[in-house]
GROMACS .gro file of C-alpha atoms in nm:
model
  272
    1MET     CA    1   4.904   2.832  -2.395
    2MET     CA    2   4.961   2.394  -2.334
    3LYS     CA    3   4.995   2.513  -1.965
    4LYS     CA    4   4.680   2.716  -1.916
    5ASN     CA    5   4.518   2.441  -2.118
    6ASN     CA    6   4.612   2.210  -1.841
    7LYS     CA    7   4.496   2.410  -1.557
    8TYR     CA    8   4.146   2.439  -1.709
    9PHE     CA    9   4.128   2.075  -1.800
   10ILE     CA   10   4.249   2.013  -1.408
   11ILE     CA   11   3.934   2.198  -1.300
   12ILE     CA   12   3.680   2.067  -1.531
   13ILE     CA   13   3.860   1.705  -1.376
   14VAL     CA   14   3.785   1.813  -1.049
   15ILE     CA   15   3.391   1.978  -1.090
   16THR     CA   16   3.338   1.660  -1.236
   17ALA     CA   17   3.481   1.436  -0.963
   18LEU     CA   18   3.312   1.675  -0.680
   19PHE     CA   19   2.949   1.634  -0.879
   20GLY     CA   20   2.913   1.471  -1.243
   21CYS     CA   21   2.998   1.170  -1.059
   22SER     CA   22   2.785   1.195  -0.770
   23LYS     CA   23   2.498   0.924  -0.740
   24THR     CA   24   2.131   1.047  -0.653
   25HIS     CA   25   1.977   0.891  -0.361
   26ASP     CA   26   1.708   0.734  -0.610
   27GLU     CA   27   2.051   0.546  -0.762
   28TYR     CA   28   2.203   0.446  -0.436
   29LEU     CA   29   1.832   0.289  -0.348
   30SER     CA   30   1.863   0.091  -0.689
   31GLU     CA   31   2.173  -0.086  -0.613
   32ALA     CA   32   2.072  -0.125  -0.273
   33ALA     CA   33   1.778  -0.273  -0.333
   34ALA     CA   34   1.933  -0.530  -0.570
   35PHE     CA   35   2.226  -0.594  -0.354
   36TYR     CA   36   1.973  -0.668  -0.088
   37GLU     CA   37   1.729  -0.920  -0.295
   38ASN     CA   38   2.110  -1.091  -0.348
   39LYS     CA   39   2.183  -1.113   0.051
   40LYS     CA   40   2.474  -0.914   0.007
   41TYR     CA   41   2.406  -0.782   0.313
   42ASP     CA   42   2.688  -0.545   0.364
   43LYS     CA   43   2.701  -0.346   0.024
   44ALA     CA   44   2.279  -0.319   0.052
   45LEU     CA   45   2.364  -0.112   0.398
   46TYR     CA   46   2.628   0.027   0.282
   47MET     CA   47   2.365   0.186  -0.034
   48TYR     CA   48   2.108   0.249   0.198
   49ASP     CA   49   2.338   0.460   0.444
   50LYS     CA   50   2.429   0.650   0.120
   51ALA     CA   51   2.044   0.712   0.003
   52CYS     CA   52   1.974   0.768   0.347
   53GLU     CA   53   2.241   1.019   0.356
   54LYS     CA   54   2.143   1.174   0.053
   55GLY     CA   55   1.732   1.245   0.192
   56ASN     CA   56   1.620   0.913   0.074
   57LEU     CA   57   1.327   0.854   0.358
   58LYS     CA   58   1.252   0.510   0.245
   59GLY     CA   59   1.649   0.383   0.308
   60CYS     CA   60   1.612   0.578   0.612
   61MET     CA   61   1.313   0.418   0.767
   62LEU     CA   62   1.408   0.074   0.616
   63LEU     CA   63   1.762   0.088   0.782
   64ALA     CA   64   1.579   0.168   1.096
   65ASP     CA   65   1.405  -0.156   1.044
   66VAL     CA   66   1.656  -0.353   1.013
   67TYR     CA   67   1.861  -0.261   1.294
   68LYS     CA   68   1.570  -0.288   1.520
   69LYS     CA   69   1.494  -0.617   1.410
   70GLY     CA   70   1.831  -0.802   1.308
   71THR     CA   71   1.709  -0.942   0.958
   72ALA     CA   72   1.988  -0.856   0.789
   73ALA     CA   73   2.226  -0.740   1.068
   74ALA     CA   74   2.296  -0.752   1.413
   75VAL     CA   75   2.018  -0.627   1.621
   76ASP     CA   76   2.160  -0.269   1.707
   77ASN     CA   77   1.908  -0.036   1.886
   78ASN     CA   78   2.074   0.290   1.913
   79LYS     CA   79   2.151   0.243   1.551
   80SER     CA   80   1.771   0.192   1.477
   81LEU     CA   81   1.698   0.463   1.697
   82ASN     CA   82   1.914   0.690   1.543
   83TYR     CA   83   1.783   0.590   1.189
   84TYR     CA   84   1.431   0.662   1.298
   85LYS     CA   85   1.504   1.029   1.378
   86LYS     CA   86   1.676   1.078   1.034
   87SER     CA   87   1.342   0.964   0.930
   88PHE     CA   88   1.148   1.157   1.125
   89LEU     CA   89   1.307   1.485   1.043
   90LEU     CA   90   1.280   1.345   0.685
   91ALA     CA   91   0.940   1.272   0.718
   92ASP     CA   92   0.821   1.586   0.890
   93ILE     CA   93   0.991   1.783   0.626
   94TYR     CA   94   0.863   1.629   0.296
   95CYS     CA   95   0.481   1.612   0.450
   96GLN     CA   96   0.469   1.942   0.491
   97GLN     CA   97   0.635   1.970   0.137
   98ASN     CA   98   0.268   1.759   0.028
   99SER     CA   99   0.453   1.392  -0.025
  100LYS     CA  100   0.183   1.181   0.075
  101ASP     CA  101   0.416   0.905   0.102
  102ALA     CA  102   0.568   1.068   0.399
  103CYS     CA  103   0.295   1.221   0.587
  104LYS     CA  104   0.228   0.866   0.613
  105THR     CA  105   0.517   0.765   0.751
  106LEU     CA  106   0.508   1.087   1.014
  107SER     CA  107   0.163   0.899   1.132
  108PHE     CA  108   0.318   0.597   1.172
  109LEU     CA  109   0.637   0.723   1.335
  110TYR     CA  110   0.397   0.925   1.584
  111GLU     CA  111   0.152   0.674   1.629
  112ASN     CA  112   0.455   0.428   1.771
  113GLY     CA  113   0.651   0.653   1.932
  114LEU     CA  114   1.001   0.595   1.669
  115GLY     CA  115   1.256   0.854   1.656
  116VAL     CA  116   0.988   1.110   1.835
  117GLU     CA  117   0.769   1.109   2.124
  118LYS     CA  118   0.457   0.925   2.066
  119ASP     CA  119   0.142   1.174   2.032
  120LEU     CA  120  -0.136   1.004   1.883
  121ASN     CA  121  -0.314   1.344   1.753
  122ARG     CA  122  -0.051   1.395   1.569
  123ALA     CA  123  -0.040   1.092   1.431
  124ASP     CA  124  -0.372   1.101   1.351
  125SER     CA  125  -0.333   1.466   1.132
  126ALA     CA  126  -0.048   1.317   0.952
  127SER     CA  127  -0.310   1.047   0.845
  128GLU     CA  128  -0.534   1.323   0.776
  129LYS     CA  129  -0.316   1.490   0.531
  130SER     CA  130  -0.196   1.185   0.371
  131CYS     CA  131  -0.570   1.095   0.335
  132ASP     CA  132  -0.622   1.406   0.145
  133LEU     CA  133  -0.358   1.417  -0.084
  134GLY     CA  134  -0.502   1.098  -0.180
  135ASP     CA  135  -0.337   0.819   0.020
  136ALA     CA  136  -0.605   0.528   0.003
  137ALA     CA  137  -0.409   0.338   0.315
  138SER     CA  138  -0.427   0.678   0.507
  139CYS     CA  139  -0.814   0.722   0.459
  140TYR     CA  140  -0.885   0.311   0.551
  141TYR     CA  141  -0.721   0.372   0.857
  142LEU     CA  142  -0.870   0.694   0.914
  143ALA     CA  143  -1.232   0.513   0.834
  144ARG     CA  144  -1.141   0.221   1.138
  145ILE     CA  145  -1.065   0.468   1.403
  146ASN     CA  146  -1.343   0.670   1.361
  147ALA     CA  147  -1.618   0.412   1.259
  148ASP     CA  148  -1.787   0.455   1.585
  149ASN     CA  149  -1.921   0.731   1.389
  150ILE     CA  150  -2.072   0.591   1.114
  151THR     CA  151  -2.106   0.962   0.943
  152GLU     CA  152  -1.740   0.988   0.909
  153PHE     CA  153  -1.637   0.582   0.868
  154LEU     CA  154  -1.837   0.669   0.545
  155SER     CA  155  -1.668   0.993   0.466
  156TYR     CA  156  -1.336   0.822   0.511
  157THR     CA  157  -1.401   0.503   0.308
  158ASP     CA  158  -1.582   0.686   0.008
  159LYS     CA  159  -1.221   0.864   0.009
  160ALA     CA  160  -1.035   0.513   0.014
  161CYS     CA  161  -1.275   0.353  -0.248
  162GLN     CA  162  -1.256   0.667  -0.489
  163SER     CA  163  -0.801   0.631  -0.448
  164ASN     CA  164  -0.903   0.286  -0.557
  165LEU     CA  165  -0.845   0.060  -0.278
  166ALA     CA  166  -1.079  -0.223  -0.341
  167TYR     CA  167  -1.144  -0.384   0.004
  168ALA     CA  168  -1.279  -0.030   0.101
  169CYS     CA  169  -1.538  -0.018  -0.207
  170LEU     CA  170  -1.639  -0.324  -0.047
  171VAL     CA  171  -1.633  -0.237   0.305
  172ILE     CA  172  -1.869   0.087   0.192
  173GLY     CA  173  -2.057  -0.136  -0.023
  174ASN     CA  174  -2.150  -0.398   0.238
  175THR     CA  175  -2.243  -0.107   0.526
  176TYR     CA  176  -2.535   0.034   0.275
  177LEU     CA  177  -2.619  -0.287   0.182
  178THR     CA  178  -2.651  -0.403   0.575
  179GLY     CA  179  -2.766  -0.110   0.728
  180PHE     CA  180  -2.455  -0.073   0.953
  181ASN     CA  181  -2.038  -0.125   0.954
  182GLU     CA  182  -1.847  -0.344   1.157
  183ASN     CA  183  -1.909  -0.173   1.462
  184MET     CA  184  -2.247  -0.204   1.430
  185ALA     CA  185  -2.304   0.154   1.386
  186GLU     CA  186  -2.588   0.182   1.188
  187ILE     CA  187  -2.716   0.372   0.859
  188LYS     CA  188  -3.024   0.335   0.626
  189LYS     CA  189  -3.008   0.052   0.430
  190ASP     CA  190  -2.919   0.171   0.022
  191THR     CA  191  -2.924  -0.132  -0.178
  192GLU     CA  192  -2.823   0.045  -0.500
  193LYS     CA  193  -2.591   0.267  -0.404
  194GLY     CA  194  -2.384  -0.116  -0.170
  195ILE     CA  195  -2.373  -0.294  -0.544
  196LEU     CA  196  -2.295   0.060  -0.724
  197TYR     CA  197  -1.974   0.067  -0.473
  198ILE     CA  198  -1.926  -0.335  -0.463
  199ASN     CA  199  -1.884  -0.333  -0.880
  200LYS     CA  200  -1.630  -0.099  -0.802
  201ALA     CA  201  -1.414  -0.289  -0.622
  202CYS     CA  202  -1.492  -0.578  -0.860
  203GLU     CA  203  -1.339  -0.362  -1.142
  204ILE     CA  204  -1.071  -0.213  -0.941
  205ASN     CA  205  -1.001  -0.618  -0.822
  206ASN     CA  206  -1.164  -0.925  -1.014
  207GLU     CA  207  -1.118  -1.146  -0.711
  208ILE     CA  208  -1.393  -0.922  -0.536
  209CYS     CA  209  -1.638  -1.014  -0.829
  210ALA     CA  210  -1.669  -1.284  -0.659
  211ASN     CA  211  -1.857  -1.196  -0.366
  212LEU     CA  212  -2.054  -0.990  -0.632
  213ALA     CA  213  -2.172  -1.290  -0.759
  214ASP     CA  214  -2.295  -1.409  -0.441
  215ILE     CA  215  -2.478  -1.146  -0.385
  216TYR     CA  216  -2.677  -1.226  -0.733
  217ILE     CA  217  -2.721  -1.578  -0.635
  218SER     CA  218  -2.861  -1.496  -0.268
  219GLY     CA  219  -3.113  -1.321  -0.379
  220ASP     CA  220  -3.135  -1.131  -0.014
  221ASP     CA  221  -3.053  -0.762  -0.128
  222ILE     CA  222  -3.102  -0.767  -0.534
  223GLU     CA  223  -3.338  -0.994  -0.758
  224GLN     CA  224  -3.148  -1.322  -0.772
  225ASP     CA  225  -2.993  -1.310  -1.166
  226TYR     CA  226  -2.808  -1.650  -1.215
  227ASN     CA  227  -2.701  -1.520  -1.545
  228THR     CA  228  -2.508  -1.209  -1.406
  229ALA     CA  229  -2.415  -1.428  -1.094
  230VAL     CA  230  -2.187  -1.609  -1.348
  231THR     CA  231  -2.059  -1.360  -1.529
  232TYR     CA  232  -1.924  -1.249  -1.267
  233TYR     CA  233  -1.815  -1.543  -1.116
  234ASN     CA  234  -1.643  -1.610  -1.461
  235THR     CA  235  -1.456  -1.264  -1.435
  236ALA     CA  236  -1.352  -1.359  -1.110
  237LEU     CA  237  -1.226  -1.667  -1.202
  238LYS     CA  238  -0.998  -1.536  -1.483
  239HIS     CA  239  -0.809  -1.347  -1.261
  240TYR     CA  240  -0.783  -1.652  -1.013
  241GLU     CA  241  -0.653  -1.840  -1.318
  242MET     CA  242  -0.381  -1.688  -1.461
  243LEU     CA  243  -0.298  -1.669  -1.080
  244CYS     CA  244  -0.288  -2.053  -1.068
  245MET     CA  245  -0.090  -2.176  -1.374
  246GLU     CA  246  -0.031  -2.512  -1.170
  247LYS     CA  247  -0.288  -2.666  -0.989
  248ASN     CA  248  -0.137  -2.648  -0.632
  249ASN     CA  249  -0.302  -2.659  -0.303
  250ASN     CA  250  -0.072  -2.461  -0.130
  251ASN     CA  251  -0.188  -2.151  -0.356
  252PRO     CA  252  -0.489  -1.959  -0.229
  253ALA     CA  253  -0.592  -1.868  -0.611
  254CYS     CA  254  -0.618  -2.241  -0.653
  255ARG     CA  255  -0.814  -2.322  -0.393
  256ALA     CA  256  -1.017  -2.014  -0.460
  257ILE     CA  257  -1.117  -2.143  -0.784
  258ASP     CA  258  -1.176  -2.448  -0.646
  259ILE     CA  259  -1.445  -2.267  -0.418
  260ILE     CA  260  -1.608  -2.085  -0.665
  261LYS     CA  261  -1.637  -2.396  -0.893
  262ALA     CA  262  -1.825  -2.565  -0.595
  263LYS     CA  263  -2.108  -2.282  -0.673
  264TYR     CA  264  -2.234  -2.394  -1.060
  265SER     CA  265  -2.171  -2.619  -1.311
  266TYR     CA  266  -1.854  -2.433  -1.507
  267ASP     CA  267  -1.932  -2.679  -1.787
  268ASN     CA  268  -2.311  -2.587  -1.828
  269ASN     CA  269  -2.328  -2.216  -1.629
  270THR     CA  270  -2.555  -2.401  -1.405
  271ILE     CA  271  -2.543  -2.219  -1.027
  272PHE     CA  272  -2.604  -2.554  -0.783
   0.00000   0.00000   0.00000
């Protein structure tokens, strides 16, 4: 009876060793990031490699970049290429499974010919899919490369904005206010729509509220309204003040505070 129990006990130990203690690729990635942050690069690269072996696209891409640039190890173009090839295979599989991040990575690899032959058409197709899956950066990328076509530019920029990319909201808002985009492709002015988009940008990223305040001060596109301008300036100031806890001229947030306060008297809300 004892021998039989021992036999089952050994089987349980073997199964546990093979499967129960196996880390997931996310666990390897988390440990790798911790080692990397503490500059224990050998351990970090080992863990990233394990994550890559487990099918973690981010781990493979990071290693490809490390060996290409020599940031945490000696430059090794062969290793870099092999990791880019692994990255491409994983990105292709995961993109087919509707991972927006994988599709964005796939576009990057096709665009730059990393781990696969350069193919701009396939790069754009992957970006299109990533955009459709809700990746704002991919939508805005498509907007930029189609800027000569105002219809496509507006469509992709709107998608990026609806996916909460504040800068895209600002860009499309300014396009409607001015009647043309950065490539001078023209559209009929629509002040109301422009203000709505910039207001959305302000809600997503409070620093853009300063842009909206400038519009209300200038009176070029909308009736001057100093009180509304001050409200938006104050919203931007609160945002920057959280990023400028100690006065430092090298801190962009601190410099932004000085710029905003130069536009009106903070104490009595008087526009200069």
